[in-house]
Amino acid sequence: MDDCNLSKLTVKPGSLTPTFNKDITEYNVTVASNVEKITLNPTTSDNGASFSISGSGGSRDVPLKEGVITDIKIEVSSEDNTLKSYFVCVKRLSAKDAVLTDISIKSGHLEPEFSSNQFEYYCLLPCNVTEASITPKAPDPKNAVTVNGGKPGSPLPLNTGLSEIKIEVTSPDGTNKKVYIIEIARKPIPRYVKFTDAKASLDFECPISLSPLYCPITVKKSNPRRSYSGPIINELTRTSKVDPLTGEPLLPGWKVQDFQLDKTLATQLSVIPLSYGGTTEPKKFGELAGHLAECSKPAAQEDLSGKFTSSTLSRTLEDHKWQKSLQQVFDETSPEVLRKNSDSHLEVYYKKIPRPGQFHQQYNDGESPIDELQGAIHCMATALKFKPKDADHHLRLAMLLEEKYFAEDMFGLKKEEKDEGPSLNLQAKESSKEEEVFAICKLKGVDPSSPVSHHLKALDNEYHHLLDSGQSGKADHVQSLYVWYSKKVSQEGAAAHKAEDHESPLGQAYQKYLDALCIDESKAVYNFHVGRLLVVMGNYEDAIKRLEATLSWNSQHDMARFYLGLAISLSKEEWKKRGKEAIKYLLAGMELLLSELSKQANTAEEIIPKTTLFAENLVRTSNVYLLRGIIQLGNLLTCNEVKDAMSAMDVYHTAALLATQVLPTVCRGDVYKQIEWVLVDAHTQLLELLTKQQGKEELIASRCQRLSALIFNSTISGNYKLLELQEATCQKLVKIQPSVSYALFLLGSAQFALYENTPKGDAAKQQLQDAEHSFKASIALEGKTSEEKPQEWVTNQKWWIEFTKKEEDAKKAAAAPSTVPPDGGKVSAPPTNTAAASAARGGRGGAAAAGRGRGANPSSSNTSTQAKGDKSKHVCVPRPAARGGAAARGAPAARGAAAARGGKAAATPAAKKEAAPAKQEVNAPAPPAEEAKPVEVNKPKIVVKNVKSYPPRLGLARVLRAADQPNEAKQFYAEVIEMAPEVHDAYIESAEMLAKSSPLEAVDVYAKFPVSENPSFDDAFIFGEIIRILMKAEKFDDERLAKNMIAYGKVLGAGVLERYTKTLEQKNKNELLRKVYAGMNNKSEDDPDMQAFFKFKFWI
């Protein structure tokens, strides 16, 4: 009686969306442009019910208007007059419509999901997919549709990296066209690829990964062309819009997705070096990934049964205070149920982990991934309360704690909680130690804002002073502070430091691994994780013993073998006796990693979902110790003759490739820095191998520039060994190109960076003088060619003299009769000049010293030449100005080369090529032209024409400022402002010299800065300084005050003016306030809204 439902509803032509269901009352239908009416056929559930169709005139047909949506109401009435309405929205397409209703791709899916009004999509496919079939669906059969100009559904060849697919749809009447664009990327090949042609290798090599370009991005209008692999250049320019290779500001629209270059790459013949020697058969680069599975060959495992013996652990199960603080009061007391609850929390944690590029998300309280992980930790800690002798529970808690460390570091999930005891304890402990260090520094006359190298020197002086005065106890304490402080900035990084700290999740994890081991020493897994953490701590000798114990219980443990090889290679003595043994273990570990990555590269999933803890899945590129092991493998291969192994050069290339592939996927934390170390080491060792080859000068010069740029762009702040490497690299570059202005500029920048991180003394004075001479030589060469005689400012430098003498001695030795030793001249020692080794090894004073890098607190004053700040990034790009107002800045923003805040600085003049019968002239500065040229014996000599540019002048101004020559420095700052008026640093640093003695003169300098229509955050710093100085001087009537307050507020918001507003209100400067706030809102003072606001503020 009261049934007013439809049991069926069909339409003709067309179909309902969604499919009919009696409980769904709203539907959509789309019909072609030539359909004049639609027929609806409803069927009621109750034979006694009736229905009516609006607009049908009593029939079942409803007329449709072209290009119009017709709403049709079907009203169903039951026998008792109960009513129910169904609605059908019918869209009759217009003959002018050109849209699609769907796009399908074989083996892939679109991002975002398809929508007719969304015209750009992205799709990621496995790397072994060489062609794609795309099927678009148009709503009107009369729509003409083409895919890349061809028939839909036809196979389309794909580039190795990124392919652009254009789907063109034309309206039935031919008057309208729309284009849907799909960018299809194939996953990158996780193995190093070599082109068979030497010229192609140079033409298509990414300057950062030193491997073939992947999804290449070319800098617009760059000459010569500068192209980078897409993911790594996007990562490097995420916060700094400058070309990492040249330091030129990247102007809006700089990024060109080079599909043509990608297409050219796909046709090049190439091979993949195999881990155990040899290469694959030459294939076109675009087809090579299809043979990736053939490269994976498992290692022939040596039987280690009986080779090693177990090692007894002298430790008893401990009761940790921090563990008690993790235990919660639950209704459940069963350890097994608590373990299940922990696993449930973990499953939610896996689902909530942010994707790469989405780090530092904001979460509601209790809803973040780290909250779920913390819940899992609480459950396991409580389970141990009821079952303290369960070794497996200790292991599980250890893995969860280690996961917390890496989740905070790699995913940016660090969470500050007032009620989290361990975090606060750790912070308090860290702060206490740091305050002690700073107190000793002040005692020794070293400012806390000075570089870490100065702090370490102060600690060293205090240590020896206490020893000399017989206070050995206090001396030991200072020594422990030295070790703690230096380890914080060593290549092992924070992980080594925190693994030893019981208040850190990583240190707590180590304690739990030890507890599991002391309960059951016969389990290989417990021995392994203890040994692995000892490697993390840099305790390689003890790690060797524990990893050997692992293999005594399980001789087939692949990762134990690898970590043992890594520990041997990094030990002080064992590598000398067991180098070839370590090579076997490291080589097998590298192949294990490459095989796993190859499987992932051939899977359809865009991102492999995380389903295991970090400690459960160590075979991944984000495990930096695997990457370090590959570097150590290369080091050992250079000094050990091993058959059936990849060459050392290919090993280093593999490490560089993997490092650049993983960098964009992790948050900028400690793991990120350690991966950067791997990349720097790979570049360094490849450069060393190149220098031993004849006729590679141009390639060496190119690699020198790349390494120098890489060091500059790294987030590793102020590491002294890294700065020395940077200087040595630039010296090699200058020795090859002694009369190239840009090379000398790079050298001067590196020398000045070293000066800024060297304690006062003769060495610092010499570095400052060398930097001055290098910059002057760079300027003197402008307008001349690289064929000029080297400048005396360079040839008189000590390093040049020593370098020249070394070359002459080498020539004499080469001319003398050779005597080959019985072993064929093999060097027994591995390379020791890697950035990692030099930073990590060594005793007192050998630790890496880091100063204030890009993430430093800008409030630290550094205007005095006595307290020199960290200038570790002095190659060619400036650091951005401090943001957030004048109060946030006290130190010069950047002491590097050309400084461009906000990416608006005048670019270094673009290089130009001029043909000559026997030569090529290339304007500089620019990347060495040999990047795009093959290494040939009869190659025409490249002559660089040095153009006038501002970077060496800015560098020289900084040197003169540091040398307490303000008048001379002011002259060069003025030249920079004239040559490149948008360079922030010249104004800021010039004004800072005047700020104390003549603040209003500093305002005059700042006021010269040209303000654009859309000021940037970096511009805002200058506005803030003008406001700060004028307000302090109470120059309220200075017209520049209102102008800059308006600009400042527009960029950073009205909140930044709050403290100045209060001062002006107290001074009754209401007219000025009205002018400022009206200007900030782009309104006149007479605007009704502004008048209401002024009345509310009592300004009128």
XYZ file of C-alpha atoms in Angstrom, residues 322-824:
503
model
C 63.546 5.096 30.766
C 61.865 1.750 30.069
C 59.674 2.123 33.161
C 58.562 5.541 31.937
C 57.353 3.892 28.715
C 55.208 1.379 30.552
C 51.528 2.291 30.662
C 48.605 1.168 32.784
C 46.420 -1.019 30.563
C 43.463 -3.202 31.410
C 45.322 -5.994 29.672
C 48.175 -7.829 31.404
C 48.785 -10.605 28.902
C 52.130 -10.056 27.101
C 50.786 -11.857 24.020
C 47.710 -9.609 23.792
C 49.836 -6.518 24.373
C 52.094 -7.668 21.520
C 49.024 -7.957 19.253
C 47.878 -4.490 20.331
C 51.332 -3.183 19.486
C 51.093 -4.722 16.028
C 47.680 -3.089 15.531
C 49.162 0.322 16.299
C 51.946 -0.460 13.868
C 49.559 -1.231 11.015
C 47.919 2.180 11.437
C 51.377 3.795 11.596
C 52.314 2.257 8.246
C 49.155 3.634 6.624
C 49.744 7.155 7.949
C 53.402 7.529 6.941
C 53.688 10.584 4.662
C 54.748 10.170 1.058
C 57.991 11.763 -0.182
C 57.531 15.495 -0.578
C 54.757 15.588 2.043
C 56.961 15.732 5.131
C 56.350 18.027 8.123
C 52.583 17.647 7.892
C 50.392 18.993 10.648
C 48.328 16.446 12.584
C 45.699 16.704 15.265
C 46.786 15.576 18.716
C 46.943 11.803 18.916
C 46.464 11.289 15.167
C 49.992 11.496 13.775
C 51.965 8.441 12.613
C 54.400 8.932 15.483
C 51.484 8.738 17.955
C 50.613 5.302 16.601
C 54.254 4.234 16.768
C 54.483 5.516 20.330
C 51.404 3.469 21.160
C 53.126 0.368 19.790
C 56.177 1.161 21.933
C 54.071 1.593 25.077
C 52.389 -1.770 24.500
C 55.706 -3.597 24.050
C 57.321 -1.893 27.032
C 54.343 -2.937 29.149
C 54.498 -6.485 27.785
C 58.103 -6.675 29.025
C 56.918 -5.631 32.477
C 54.978 -8.895 32.688
C 57.497 -11.036 30.806
C 60.978 -9.517 31.386
C 62.953 -12.600 30.315
C 61.464 -12.849 26.819
C 64.343 -12.030 24.462
C 62.031 -11.680 21.476
C 60.008 -8.996 23.270
C 63.232 -7.089 23.969
C 64.129 -7.381 20.281
C 60.728 -6.116 19.206
C 60.890 -3.119 21.525
C 64.396 -2.358 20.247
C 63.172 -2.349 16.655
C 60.257 -0.085 17.520
C 62.540 2.387 19.272
C 64.942 2.383 16.338
C 61.969 2.947 14.047
C 61.041 6.015 16.073
C 64.477 7.527 15.558
C 64.381 7.026 11.801
C 60.721 8.060 11.479
C 61.484 11.361 13.174
C 64.609 11.887 11.092
C 63.581 10.609 7.644
C 59.875 11.498 7.626
C 60.037 14.767 9.556
C 57.795 13.344 12.277
C 59.662 14.846 15.221
C 57.095 15.747 17.820
C 57.675 17.979 20.804
C 55.580 16.904 23.754
C 55.748 18.410 27.199
C 54.636 15.172 28.793
C 57.155 12.971 26.995
C 59.766 12.328 29.624
C 62.557 10.766 27.566
C 62.462 13.536 24.970
C 62.729 16.225 27.602
C 65.488 14.372 29.406
C 67.469 14.104 26.207
C 66.928 17.744 25.340
C 67.979 18.832 28.804
C 71.068 16.645 28.668
C 72.011 17.928 25.200
C 71.426 21.527 26.260
C 73.507 21.105 29.418
C 76.492 19.754 27.488
C 76.239 22.464 24.874
C 76.062 25.178 27.547
C 79.215 23.738 29.102
C 80.975 23.844 25.743
C 79.928 27.461 25.195
C 81.049 28.416 28.699
C 84.529 27.034 28.017
C 84.566 28.828 24.664
C 83.763 32.149 26.335
C 86.505 31.490 28.861
C 88.925 31.115 25.966
C 87.621 34.208 24.170
C 85.676 32.338 21.503
C 82.169 33.568 20.735
C 79.437 30.868 20.746
C 78.311 32.131 17.335
C 81.683 31.331 15.778
C 82.213 28.110 13.770
C 82.435 24.742 15.471
C 86.102 24.457 14.499
C 86.773 27.409 16.809
C 84.821 25.721 19.602
C 86.831 22.525 19.215
C 90.055 24.487 19.320
C 88.938 26.188 22.535
C 88.082 22.819 24.104
C 91.446 21.435 23.057
C 93.250 24.401 24.618
C 91.307 24.002 27.862
C 92.073 20.267 27.910
C 95.829 20.856 27.668
C 95.657 23.709 30.182
C 94.007 21.442 32.750
C 96.520 18.664 32.075
C 99.436 21.050 32.518
C 97.990 22.297 35.799
C 97.572 18.766 37.159
C 93.770 18.684 36.993
C 93.521 15.380 35.166
C 89.959 14.672 36.332
C 88.619 17.906 34.892
C 90.751 17.372 31.788
C 89.064 14.003 31.229
C 85.667 15.671 31.484
C 86.642 18.309 28.911
C 87.954 15.542 26.684
C 84.562 13.790 26.911
C 82.910 17.068 25.917
C 85.298 17.303 22.972
C 84.442 13.778 21.842
C 80.703 14.419 22.231
C 80.813 17.742 20.398
C 83.022 16.528 17.555
C 81.000 13.354 17.047
C 77.877 15.443 16.566
C 79.372 16.806 13.345
C 81.366 13.802 12.136
C 80.448 11.811 9.062
C 78.731 9.234 11.287
C 76.571 12.189 12.288
C 73.942 12.286 14.992
C 73.263 8.560 14.666
C 76.648 7.626 16.152
C 76.185 10.126 18.941
C 72.598 9.136 19.735
C 73.254 5.398 19.604
C 75.434 5.877 22.689
C 72.888 8.033 24.527
C 70.426 6.144 26.715
C 67.926 8.990 26.494
C 67.700 8.785 22.696
C 65.355 6.256 21.028
C 68.346 4.932 19.078
C 70.434 4.560 22.240
C 67.514 2.868 23.963
C 67.185 0.504 21.014
C 70.841 -0.479 21.425
C 70.251 -1.201 25.091
C 67.307 -3.456 24.207
C 69.331 -5.306 21.586
C 71.953 -5.906 24.269
C 69.280 -7.110 26.702
C 67.960 -9.583 24.143
C 71.497 -10.829 23.540
C 72.342 -11.274 27.200
C 69.196 -13.427 27.598
C 70.088 -15.642 24.636
C 73.581 -15.346 23.143
C 73.031 -18.261 20.777
C 70.635 -16.367 18.500
C 72.276 -14.908 15.400
C 69.666 -12.155 15.102
C 70.498 -10.687 18.507
C 74.229 -10.740 17.801
C 73.638 -9.145 14.420
C 71.674 -6.142 15.619
C 74.188 -5.437 18.387
C 77.010 -5.643 15.845
C 75.087 -3.441 13.413
C 74.560 -0.724 16.013
C 78.257 -0.886 16.906
C 78.975 -0.045 13.255
C 76.573 2.882 13.552
C 78.524 4.079 16.593
C 81.842 3.803 14.762
C 83.076 1.085 17.139
C 84.346 -1.118 14.314
C 86.636 -3.409 16.287
C 83.868 -4.560 18.652
C 81.437 -4.694 15.730
C 83.722 -7.168 13.943
C 83.683 -9.508 16.934
C 79.912 -9.382 17.298
C 79.248 -9.849 13.574
C 81.640 -12.794 13.476
C 79.644 -14.257 16.368
C 76.513 -13.792 14.258
C 78.046 -15.777 11.421
C 79.180 -18.487 13.822
C 75.490 -19.133 14.599
C 74.184 -18.460 11.079
C 76.839 -18.586 8.389
C 74.282 -17.700 5.665
C 73.275 -14.331 7.178
C 73.695 -12.017 4.148
C 73.510 -8.704 5.978
C 75.854 -9.890 8.708
C 78.416 -10.599 5.997
C 77.922 -7.161 4.514
C 78.184 -5.317 7.820
C 81.254 -7.378 8.674
C 82.839 -6.296 5.389
C 81.955 -2.670 6.156
C 83.377 -2.872 9.677
C 86.606 -4.453 8.371
C 87.004 -1.778 5.697
C 86.519 1.035 8.210
C 88.688 -0.443 10.971
C 92.149 0.896 11.699
C 94.038 -2.352 11.190
C 91.830 -5.222 10.038
C 91.425 -3.924 6.465
C 95.168 -4.382 5.917
C 94.935 -8.130 6.611
C 91.395 -8.856 5.422
C 90.847 -6.469 2.502
C 89.972 -9.134 -0.074
C 87.654 -10.844 2.391
C 85.846 -7.560 2.951
C 85.527 -7.090 -0.824
C 83.662 -10.402 -1.129
C 81.182 -9.438 1.579
C 80.649 -5.891 0.284
C 80.316 -7.014 -3.322
C 77.648 -9.561 -2.355
C 75.817 -6.907 -0.329
C 75.872 -4.455 -3.223
C 74.460 -7.066 -5.602
C 71.795 -7.973 -3.034
C 70.712 -4.330 -2.923
C 70.793 -3.856 -6.695
C 68.774 -7.018 -7.269
C 66.109 -5.915 -4.803
C 65.946 -2.452 -6.356
C 65.653 -4.012 -9.804
C 62.617 -6.018 -8.649
C 61.006 -2.873 -7.261
C 61.756 -0.940 -10.458
C 59.847 -3.556 -12.438
C 56.747 -3.455 -10.232
C 53.634 -1.494 -11.145
C 53.223 0.242 -7.774
C 54.280 3.875 -7.764
C 55.452 3.703 -4.155
C 56.101 0.362 -2.499
C 53.978 0.512 0.676
C 55.857 0.221 3.932
C 54.909 -2.929 5.803
C 58.030 -3.610 7.852
C 60.183 -1.812 10.372
C 63.474 -0.294 9.276
C 65.410 -2.850 11.299
C 63.483 -5.683 9.623
C 64.248 -4.492 6.101
C 67.819 -3.293 5.781
C 68.098 -3.908 2.040
C 67.050 -0.421 0.935
C 68.814 2.678 -0.379
C 67.740 4.733 2.637
C 69.988 2.449 4.694
C 72.983 4.746 4.379
C 75.360 2.026 5.596
C 74.711 0.063 2.426
C 75.729 3.120 0.418
C 78.791 3.664 2.584
C 79.664 0.027 2.056
C 79.606 0.567 -1.711
C 82.016 3.492 -1.330
C 84.298 1.338 0.835
C 84.091 -1.412 -1.779
C 85.370 1.040 -4.376
C 88.183 2.099 -2.046
C 89.290 -1.484 -1.502
C 89.104 -2.328 -5.215
C 91.544 0.485 -6.011
C 94.252 -1.203 -3.981
C 93.424 -4.887 -4.365
C 93.482 -6.828 -7.607
C 90.289 -8.856 -7.668
C 88.993 -10.895 -10.565
C 85.299 -11.129 -11.390
C 84.397 -7.794 -9.835
C 83.015 -4.496 -11.060
C 85.680 -1.819 -11.558
C 86.206 0.715 -8.780
C 85.104 3.518 -11.107
C 81.793 1.794 -11.857
C 81.312 1.107 -8.154
C 81.677 4.824 -7.353
C 79.268 5.677 -10.157
C 76.796 3.195 -8.660
C 77.091 4.843 -5.244
C 76.538 8.313 -6.744
C 73.494 7.114 -8.672
C 71.840 5.438 -5.679
C 72.543 8.439 -3.439
C 70.877 10.859 -5.867
C 67.915 8.521 -6.298
C 67.223 8.322 -2.570
C 67.953 11.943 -1.534
C 64.613 13.360 -2.757
C 62.705 10.681 -0.828
C 63.921 11.504 2.695
C 63.503 14.516 4.918
C 66.498 16.784 5.453
C 67.862 15.308 8.637
C 70.849 13.239 9.716
C 70.276 10.430 7.203
C 70.034 13.067 4.477
C 73.430 14.478 5.474
C 75.026 11.038 5.526
C 73.708 10.356 2.026
C 75.240 13.658 0.955
C 78.560 12.419 2.357
C 78.257 9.337 0.142
C 77.631 11.520 -2.905
C 80.588 13.775 -2.102
C 82.814 10.728 -1.559
C 81.763 9.221 -4.890
C 82.542 12.450 -6.734
C 85.844 12.804 -4.892
C 87.070 9.305 -5.686
C 86.001 9.491 -9.332
C 87.918 12.756 -9.618
C 90.985 11.123 -8.062
C 90.817 8.254 -10.554
C 90.499 10.731 -13.438
C 93.564 12.698 -12.355
C 95.660 9.562 -12.871
C 94.686 9.423 -16.555
C 96.381 11.388 -19.310
C 94.506 13.675 -21.688
C 91.465 14.150 -19.451
C 92.159 17.730 -18.368
C 88.890 19.151 -19.643
C 86.835 16.386 -18.054
C 88.784 16.826 -14.813
C 88.043 20.561 -14.862
C 84.365 19.791 -15.358
C 84.330 17.289 -12.488
C 86.184 19.779 -10.250
C 83.486 22.348 -10.818
C 80.773 19.775 -10.168
C 82.339 18.591 -6.925
C 82.819 22.167 -5.762
C 79.166 22.947 -6.541
C 78.041 19.748 -4.801
C 79.882 20.685 -1.608
C 78.365 24.138 -1.704
C 74.826 22.867 -2.168
C 75.062 20.256 0.565
C 73.337 20.727 3.914
C 76.513 19.595 5.731
C 77.434 22.761 7.562
C 80.948 23.939 8.223
C 82.807 20.648 8.129
C 86.460 21.690 8.029
C 87.615 18.603 6.142
C 84.917 19.205 3.590
C 86.098 22.798 3.195
C 89.648 21.570 2.671
C 88.373 19.181 0.017
C 86.543 22.063 -1.616
C 89.726 24.140 -1.706
C 91.807 21.257 -3.058
C 89.213 20.638 -5.769
C 89.271 24.298 -6.819
C 93.082 24.230 -6.852
C 92.984 21.357 -9.325
C 90.534 23.314 -11.436
C 92.753 26.417 -11.427
C 95.824 24.367 -12.272
C 94.011 23.162 -15.396
C 92.402 26.540 -16.156
C 94.768 29.076 -14.550
C 93.499 32.003 -16.625
C 89.758 31.361 -16.430
C 88.163 34.041 -14.297
C 85.370 31.788 -13.033
C 87.785 29.103 -11.835
C 89.723 31.703 -9.842
C 86.513 33.022 -8.378
C 85.631 29.512 -7.153
C 89.080 29.171 -5.619
C 88.791 32.513 -3.831
C 85.403 31.522 -2.457
C 86.779 28.204 -1.168
C 89.782 29.931 0.427
C 87.578 32.484 2.140
C 85.315 29.721 3.440
C 88.343 28.060 5.013
C 89.442 31.358 6.535
C 86.053 31.827 8.153
C 86.310 28.400 9.767
C 89.922 28.672 10.920
C 90.786 30.039 14.373
C 92.763 33.280 14.418
C 96.432 32.904 13.620
C 98.941 32.822 10.811
C 97.065 30.135 8.909
C 93.892 32.223 8.889
C 95.796 35.308 7.729
C 97.353 33.343 4.876
C 93.983 31.974 3.798
C 92.491 35.470 3.801
C 95.388 36.805 1.739
C 95.130 33.926 -0.745
C 91.398 34.569 -1.132
C 92.053 38.268 -1.792
C 94.642 37.447 -4.441
C 92.409 34.874 -6.142
C 89.507 37.320 -6.384
C 91.806 40.057 -7.696
C 93.234 37.671 -10.285
C 89.700 36.748 -11.329
C 88.813 40.418 -11.843
C 92.094 41.179 -13.623
C 91.378 38.526 -16.262
C 88.026 39.999 -17.289
C 87.966 40.881 -20.956
C 90.895 38.551 -21.650
C 91.020 34.954 -22.806
C 92.137 31.793 -21.060
C 95.315 31.850 -23.144
C 96.698 34.619 -20.941
C 99.706 33.915 -18.788
C 98.676 32.906 -15.215
C 98.444 35.880 -12.873
C 101.207 36.371 -10.309
C 98.489 36.708 -7.690
C 97.971 32.985 -8.275
C 101.442 31.692 -9.114
C 102.868 33.232 -5.934
C 100.454 31.346 -3.714
C 102.055 28.583 -1.682
C 99.754 25.833 -2.963
C 100.613 26.696 -6.595
C 104.336 26.545 -5.893
C 103.997 23.188 -4.156
C 101.695 21.834 -6.882
C 104.145 22.905 -9.591
C 107.092 21.321 -7.797
C 105.156 18.085 -7.376
C 104.387 18.027 -11.103
C 108.019 18.631 -11.983
C 109.153 15.869 -9.636
C 106.612 13.523 -11.210
C 107.924 14.327 -14.682
C 111.484 13.630 -13.582
C 110.433 10.360 -12.011
C 108.587 9.374 -15.184
C 111.654 10.156 -17.293
C 113.912 8.049 -15.068
C 114.272 4.277 -15.662
C 111.323 2.518 -14.065
C 111.683 -0.154 -11.455
C 108.578 -2.240 -11.066
C 108.212 -3.942 -7.689
C 107.473 -7.664 -7.580
C 103.811 -7.089 -6.795
C 103.284 -5.106 -9.967
